[in-house]
Coordinates of C-alpha atoms in Angstrom, one line a residue:
M1 CA -2.1 4.8 30.4
G2 CA -1.1 1.4 29.0
L3 CA -2.7 -0.5 26.0
W4 CA -4.9 -2.5 28.2
D5 CA -6.6 0.7 29.6
Y6 CA -7.4 1.9 26.0
L7 CA -8.6 -1.6 25.1
N8 CA -11.4 -1.4 27.7
L9 CA -12.7 2.0 26.5
P10 CA -16.1 2.1 24.4
E11 CA -15.8 2.8 20.8
E12 CA -17.8 5.9 21.2
E13 CA -15.3 7.3 23.7
L14 CA -12.4 6.2 21.5
V15 CA -13.5 8.1 18.6
E16 CA -14.3 11.1 20.7
R17 CA -10.8 11.2 22.1
I18 CA -9.3 10.5 18.9
N19 CA -10.8 13.6 17.5
E20 CA -9.9 15.8 20.6
A21 CA -6.3 14.7 20.4
R22 CA -5.9 15.0 16.7
K23 CA -7.1 18.8 17.0
K24 CA -4.9 19.3 20.2
R25 CA -1.7 18.0 18.4
N26 CA -2.4 19.2 14.8
A27 CA -2.3 15.9 13.7
V28 CA -3.4 14.1 10.4
I29 CA -4.5 10.5 10.3
L30 CA -3.8 8.5 7.1
A31 CA -5.4 5.1 6.7
H32 CA -4.6 2.7 4.0
N33 CA -7.5 1.1 2.0
Y34 CA -6.7 -2.2 3.8
Q35 CA -7.3 -0.9 7.3
R36 CA -10.4 -2.0 9.4
I37 CA -13.2 -0.1 8.3
E38 CA -13.7 1.6 12.0
V39 CA -10.1 2.9 11.5
Q40 CA -10.8 4.1 8.0
R41 CA -13.8 5.9 9.3
I42 CA -11.7 8.1 11.7
A43 CA -9.1 9.0 9.1
D44 CA -8.6 12.2 7.7
F45 CA -7.5 10.6 4.3
R46 CA -8.0 7.0 3.2
G47 CA -6.3 5.6 -0.1
D48 CA -3.7 3.4 -1.6
S49 CA 0.0 3.9 -1.2
L50 CA 0.7 6.5 -4.0
E51 CA -2.4 8.6 -2.7
L52 CA -1.3 8.5 0.8
A53 CA 2.4 9.3 -0.1
K54 CA 1.2 12.3 -2.1
I55 CA -0.9 13.6 0.7
A56 CA 2.0 13.1 3.2
S57 CA 4.2 15.2 1.0
K58 CA 1.8 18.0 1.1
T59 CA 0.5 18.1 4.5
D60 CA 1.2 21.0 6.9
A61 CA 0.3 18.9 10.0
E62 CA 2.7 18.7 12.7
V63 CA 2.1 15.0 13.4
I64 CA 1.3 12.1 11.0
V65 CA -0.4 9.0 12.4
F66 CA -0.2 6.5 9.7
C67 CA -2.5 3.5 9.8
G68 CA -0.8 1.1 7.7
V69 CA 2.2 -1.0 7.6
M70 CA 5.7 -0.1 8.5
F71 CA 7.1 0.8 5.1
M72 CA 4.0 3.2 4.4
A73 CA 5.0 5.0 7.8
E74 CA 8.7 5.1 6.8
T75 CA 8.0 6.7 3.3
A76 CA 5.9 9.5 5.3
K77 CA 8.9 10.0 7.7
I78 CA 11.4 10.2 4.7
I79 CA 9.5 12.9 2.9
N80 CA 8.8 14.7 6.1
P81 CA 12.0 14.6 8.1
E82 CA 10.9 17.7 10.5
R83 CA 7.6 16.1 11.4
T84 CA 6.5 13.4 13.9
V85 CA 5.4 10.3 12.3
L86 CA 3.4 7.7 14.5
I87 CA 2.6 4.0 13.5
P88 CA 0.0 2.7 16.1
D89 CA 1.5 -0.7 16.1
F90 CA 5.4 -1.2 15.7
Q91 CA 4.8 -4.9 14.8
A92 CA 2.9 -4.0 11.5
G93 CA 5.3 -5.1 9.1
C94 CA 5.0 -6.2 5.4
P95 CA 6.0 -9.6 4.6
L96 CA 6.5 -8.7 1.0
A97 CA 9.1 -6.0 2.1
A98 CA 11.0 -8.7 3.6
Y99 CA 11.9 -10.4 0.6
A100 CA 14.6 -7.9 -0.4
T101 CA 17.4 -6.4 1.6
A102 CA 19.7 -3.6 0.4
D103 CA 22.7 -5.9 0.7
K104 CA 20.9 -8.5 -1.5
V105 CA 19.7 -5.9 -4.0
L106 CA 23.3 -4.4 -4.4
E107 CA 24.9 -7.9 -4.8
F108 CA 22.4 -8.7 -7.5
K109 CA 23.1 -5.4 -9.2
K110 CA 26.8 -6.5 -9.6
M111 CA 25.6 -9.0 -12.4
Y112 CA 23.8 -6.3 -14.1
P113 CA 25.7 -3.1 -13.4
D114 CA 24.0 -1.0 -16.3
H115 CA 20.5 -1.9 -15.1
A116 CA 18.3 0.6 -13.2
I117 CA 16.7 -0.6 -9.9
V118 CA 12.9 0.1 -9.8
T119 CA 11.7 -0.8 -6.3
Y120 CA 8.1 -1.3 -5.4
I121 CA 6.9 1.2 -2.5
N122 CA 6.3 -2.0 -0.5
S123 CA 10.0 -2.2 0.6
S124 CA 12.1 -1.1 3.3
A125 CA 13.8 2.4 3.6
E126 CA 17.0 0.7 3.2
V127 CA 16.2 -0.9 0.0
K128 CA 14.6 2.5 -1.3
S129 CA 17.9 4.1 -0.4
V130 CA 20.0 1.9 -2.9
S131 CA 17.1 2.2 -5.7
D132 CA 17.0 4.6 -8.7
I133 CA 13.4 5.1 -8.4
V134 CA 10.2 3.9 -6.4
C135 CA 6.8 2.9 -7.9
T136 CA 3.6 1.9 -6.8
S137 CA 0.9 -0.7 -8.3
A138 CA -0.7 2.5 -9.6
N139 CA 2.1 3.9 -11.6
S140 CA 4.4 1.1 -12.1
V141 CA 4.0 1.2 -16.0
K142 CA 4.5 5.1 -16.0
V143 CA 7.7 4.8 -13.7
V144 CA 9.3 2.1 -16.1
E145 CA 8.5 4.1 -19.1
Y146 CA 10.4 6.9 -17.6
F147 CA 13.8 5.0 -18.7
P148 CA 14.6 4.7 -22.1
K149 CA 13.4 1.4 -23.8
D150 CA 16.8 0.0 -24.0
K151 CA 17.6 0.4 -20.4
G152 CA 17.5 -2.8 -18.5
I153 CA 15.3 -2.8 -15.3
I154 CA 15.8 -4.8 -12.1
F155 CA 12.2 -4.7 -10.6
V156 CA 12.1 -5.3 -6.7
P157 CA 10.4 -7.1 -4.9
D158 CA 7.1 -8.3 -6.3
K159 CA 7.2 -10.7 -9.2
N160 CA 3.5 -10.5 -10.0
L161 CA 3.6 -6.7 -10.3
C162 CA 6.6 -7.2 -12.2
Y163 CA 4.8 -9.4 -14.7
Y164 CA 2.1 -7.0 -15.0
T165 CA 4.5 -4.1 -15.8
K166 CA 6.7 -6.1 -18.1
K167 CA 3.6 -7.0 -20.2
Q168 CA 2.0 -3.7 -20.2
T169 CA 5.3 -2.0 -21.2
G170 CA 6.3 -4.8 -23.8
R171 CA 9.9 -4.8 -22.3
E172 CA 11.6 -8.0 -22.2
N173 CA 14.8 -6.4 -20.4
I174 CA 13.0 -6.4 -17.0
I175 CA 14.5 -8.7 -14.5
C176 CA 11.8 -9.6 -11.7
W177 CA 12.9 -10.2 -8.3
E178 CA 11.4 -13.3 -6.5
G179 CA 8.9 -11.8 -4.1
N180 CA 5.3 -11.7 -3.6
C181 CA 2.4 -10.4 -1.3
Y182 CA 0.9 -13.6 0.3
V183 CA -2.5 -12.3 0.4
H184 CA -2.7 -11.8 -3.3
D185 CA -0.4 -14.6 -4.4
R186 CA -3.0 -17.0 -2.7
I187 CA -5.7 -16.0 -5.2
T188 CA -6.2 -18.7 -7.5
L189 CA -8.1 -19.6 -10.7
E190 CA -10.3 -21.8 -8.4
N191 CA -11.3 -18.6 -6.5
V192 CA -12.1 -17.0 -9.9
R193 CA -14.3 -20.0 -11.0
H194 CA -16.2 -19.9 -7.8
A195 CA -16.6 -16.2 -7.8
R196 CA -17.8 -16.1 -11.2
Q197 CA -20.3 -19.2 -10.5
E198 CA -21.7 -17.1 -7.6
H199 CA -21.8 -13.7 -9.5
P200 CA -22.0 -14.6 -13.4
E201 CA -23.2 -11.0 -14.2
A202 CA -20.1 -9.4 -12.3
V203 CA -16.9 -7.9 -13.8
L204 CA -13.5 -9.3 -12.4
I205 CA -11.2 -6.6 -11.4
V206 CA -7.9 -7.9 -10.0
H207 CA -4.9 -6.2 -8.4
P208 CA -1.5 -6.6 -10.3
E209 CA 0.1 -8.4 -7.4
V210 CA -2.2 -11.5 -8.1
P211 CA -0.4 -14.5 -9.9
P212 CA 0.0 -14.1 -13.8
E213 CA -2.7 -16.9 -14.7
V214 CA -5.4 -14.8 -12.6
Q215 CA -4.2 -11.5 -14.4
E216 CA -4.7 -13.3 -17.7
V217 CA -8.6 -14.2 -17.0
A218 CA -9.5 -10.5 -15.5
D219 CA -11.7 -8.0 -16.9
F220 CA -9.6 -5.3 -15.6
I221 CA -6.3 -5.0 -13.5
A222 CA -5.9 -2.1 -11.3
S223 CA -4.4 -0.7 -8.2
T224 CA -6.9 -0.2 -5.1
S225 CA -7.4 3.4 -6.2
G226 CA -8.3 2.3 -9.8
M227 CA -10.8 -0.4 -8.4
Y228 CA -12.3 2.3 -6.3
R229 CA -12.5 4.6 -9.3
Y230 CA -14.1 2.1 -11.4
V231 CA -17.0 1.1 -8.9
K232 CA -17.6 4.9 -8.4
E233 CA -17.8 5.4 -12.0
H234 CA -19.9 2.3 -12.8
P235 CA -22.1 2.1 -9.7
D236 CA -24.8 -0.1 -11.4
T237 CA -22.0 -2.7 -12.5
P238 CA -21.5 -5.7 -10.1
A239 CA -17.9 -6.2 -9.6
I240 CA -15.7 -9.3 -8.0
I241 CA -12.8 -7.5 -6.4
A242 CA -9.5 -9.6 -6.2
T243 CA -7.7 -7.8 -3.4
E244 CA -7.7 -7.5 0.3
V245 CA -11.1 -7.3 1.9
G246 CA -10.5 -3.7 3.4
L247 CA -11.2 -2.1 0.1
I248 CA -14.5 -3.8 -0.3
E249 CA -15.5 -2.5 3.0
R250 CA -14.4 1.0 2.2
I251 CA -16.4 0.7 -1.2
K252 CA -19.5 -0.3 0.6
D253 CA -19.0 2.3 3.3
E254 CA -18.7 5.2 0.8
I255 CA -20.2 4.2 -2.3
K256 CA -23.9 3.4 -1.2
G257 CA -25.7 0.6 -3.4
A258 CA -22.5 -0.5 -4.9
K259 CA -22.4 -4.3 -5.7
V260 CA -19.1 -5.7 -4.9
Y261 CA -18.0 -9.0 -4.1
P262 CA -14.7 -10.1 -2.6
I263 CA -13.0 -13.0 -4.6
S264 CA -12.3 -14.5 -1.3
E265 CA -13.4 -13.9 2.2
R266 CA -9.9 -14.9 3.3
A267 CA -8.0 -12.3 1.5
I268 CA -7.0 -10.6 4.6
C269 CA -3.7 -9.0 5.6
S270 CA -3.3 -9.8 9.3
N271 CA -0.4 -7.1 9.5
M272 CA -2.8 -4.4 8.4
K273 CA -5.6 -5.4 10.8
L274 CA -2.9 -5.1 13.8
I275 CA -4.0 -1.3 13.7
T276 CA -7.0 -0.7 15.9
L277 CA -8.8 2.3 17.3
P278 CA -7.4 1.8 20.9
K279 CA -3.8 1.8 19.3
V280 CA -4.7 5.0 17.4
L281 CA -5.8 6.8 20.5
M282 CA -2.7 5.6 22.4
A283 CA -0.5 6.7 19.5
L284 CA -1.8 10.2 19.7
E285 CA -2.1 10.5 23.6
E286 CA 1.2 8.7 24.3
N287 CA 3.3 9.7 21.3
V288 CA 3.8 6.0 20.3
Y289 CA 5.4 4.7 18.1
E290 CA 7.6 7.1 16.5
V291 CA 9.1 6.2 13.4
V292 CA 12.8 6.9 12.8
V293 CA 14.8 6.6 9.6
P294 CA 18.6 7.4 9.7
D295 CA 19.5 10.6 7.9
E296 CA 21.8 8.9 5.5
I297 CA 19.4 6.4 4.5
A298 CA 16.5 8.8 4.6
E299 CA 18.4 11.2 2.2
K300 CA 19.0 8.5 -0.4
A301 CA 15.5 6.9 -0.3
R302 CA 14.1 10.5 -0.5
T303 CA 15.6 11.0 -3.8
A304 CA 14.1 7.8 -5.3
I305 CA 10.6 8.6 -3.7
E306 CA 10.7 12.3 -4.9
R307 CA 11.7 11.2 -8.5
M308 CA 8.5 8.9 -8.5
L309 CA 6.3 11.7 -7.2
S310 CA 7.6 14.0 -9.9
I311 CA 6.3 11.9 -12.8
S312 CA 3.1 10.6 -11.2

């Protein structure tokens, strides 16, 4: 069957066949918090990059279907070289990851040969392979503090997460790469002003990928897993959530009665939304699209990823 055939199937049949194929192939479906809600609902696990990386490192499934963007599927493959890893849409890339290449990082490193390279998980396998350690938005502070205070850091590729990490650790010897997530970097103080006018009783929780001026006026700064936990632990506290709208959909789906509001209805990652139920079913039934990472790159990247997992 081709994609067009799957697109014409009703949702009930899609879900039924996904469940059948998952069982038949001993597959696990992982979905990031920014996925469409119908995709999140058929997943075995949903979470942020760190949570899903940990799950991928421990799974005994023969097949991993990663509903996310390419760097996430690559990470799953790197830590599971013997397993089949599928991504339902091969075009689901991450513009943030494209800000850095291995060649550019190595060239920059020549100017700071004694600095360690700390790379955000939102990066290519090639960039991870030339890094000392990987981090996520949930553990960037802990990862940087893994190094002695006098050790210089090159933080790749998100400048806003770097700003947050630099401020939280109090370290001035961190050099920030000039990259950003277009979804978070477009969140402005005007968005904050409007959201607080609409919901004056709500706390403002922002992702550390938002610009510094937005971080400065937030009540809390947290990764998507941290945002989720806050709402779950404070179900009666209204919250404005400054991240991609998929997380708000997950919260409303799982935490009944939660009062959460997106800082902007336009905070949508079009790359994440490329994954759909028809594509998930096609991935399972047609074995597409298999993620391949060259052994030499995977081996080096695995070291950086496992170093992160060992301290998280």
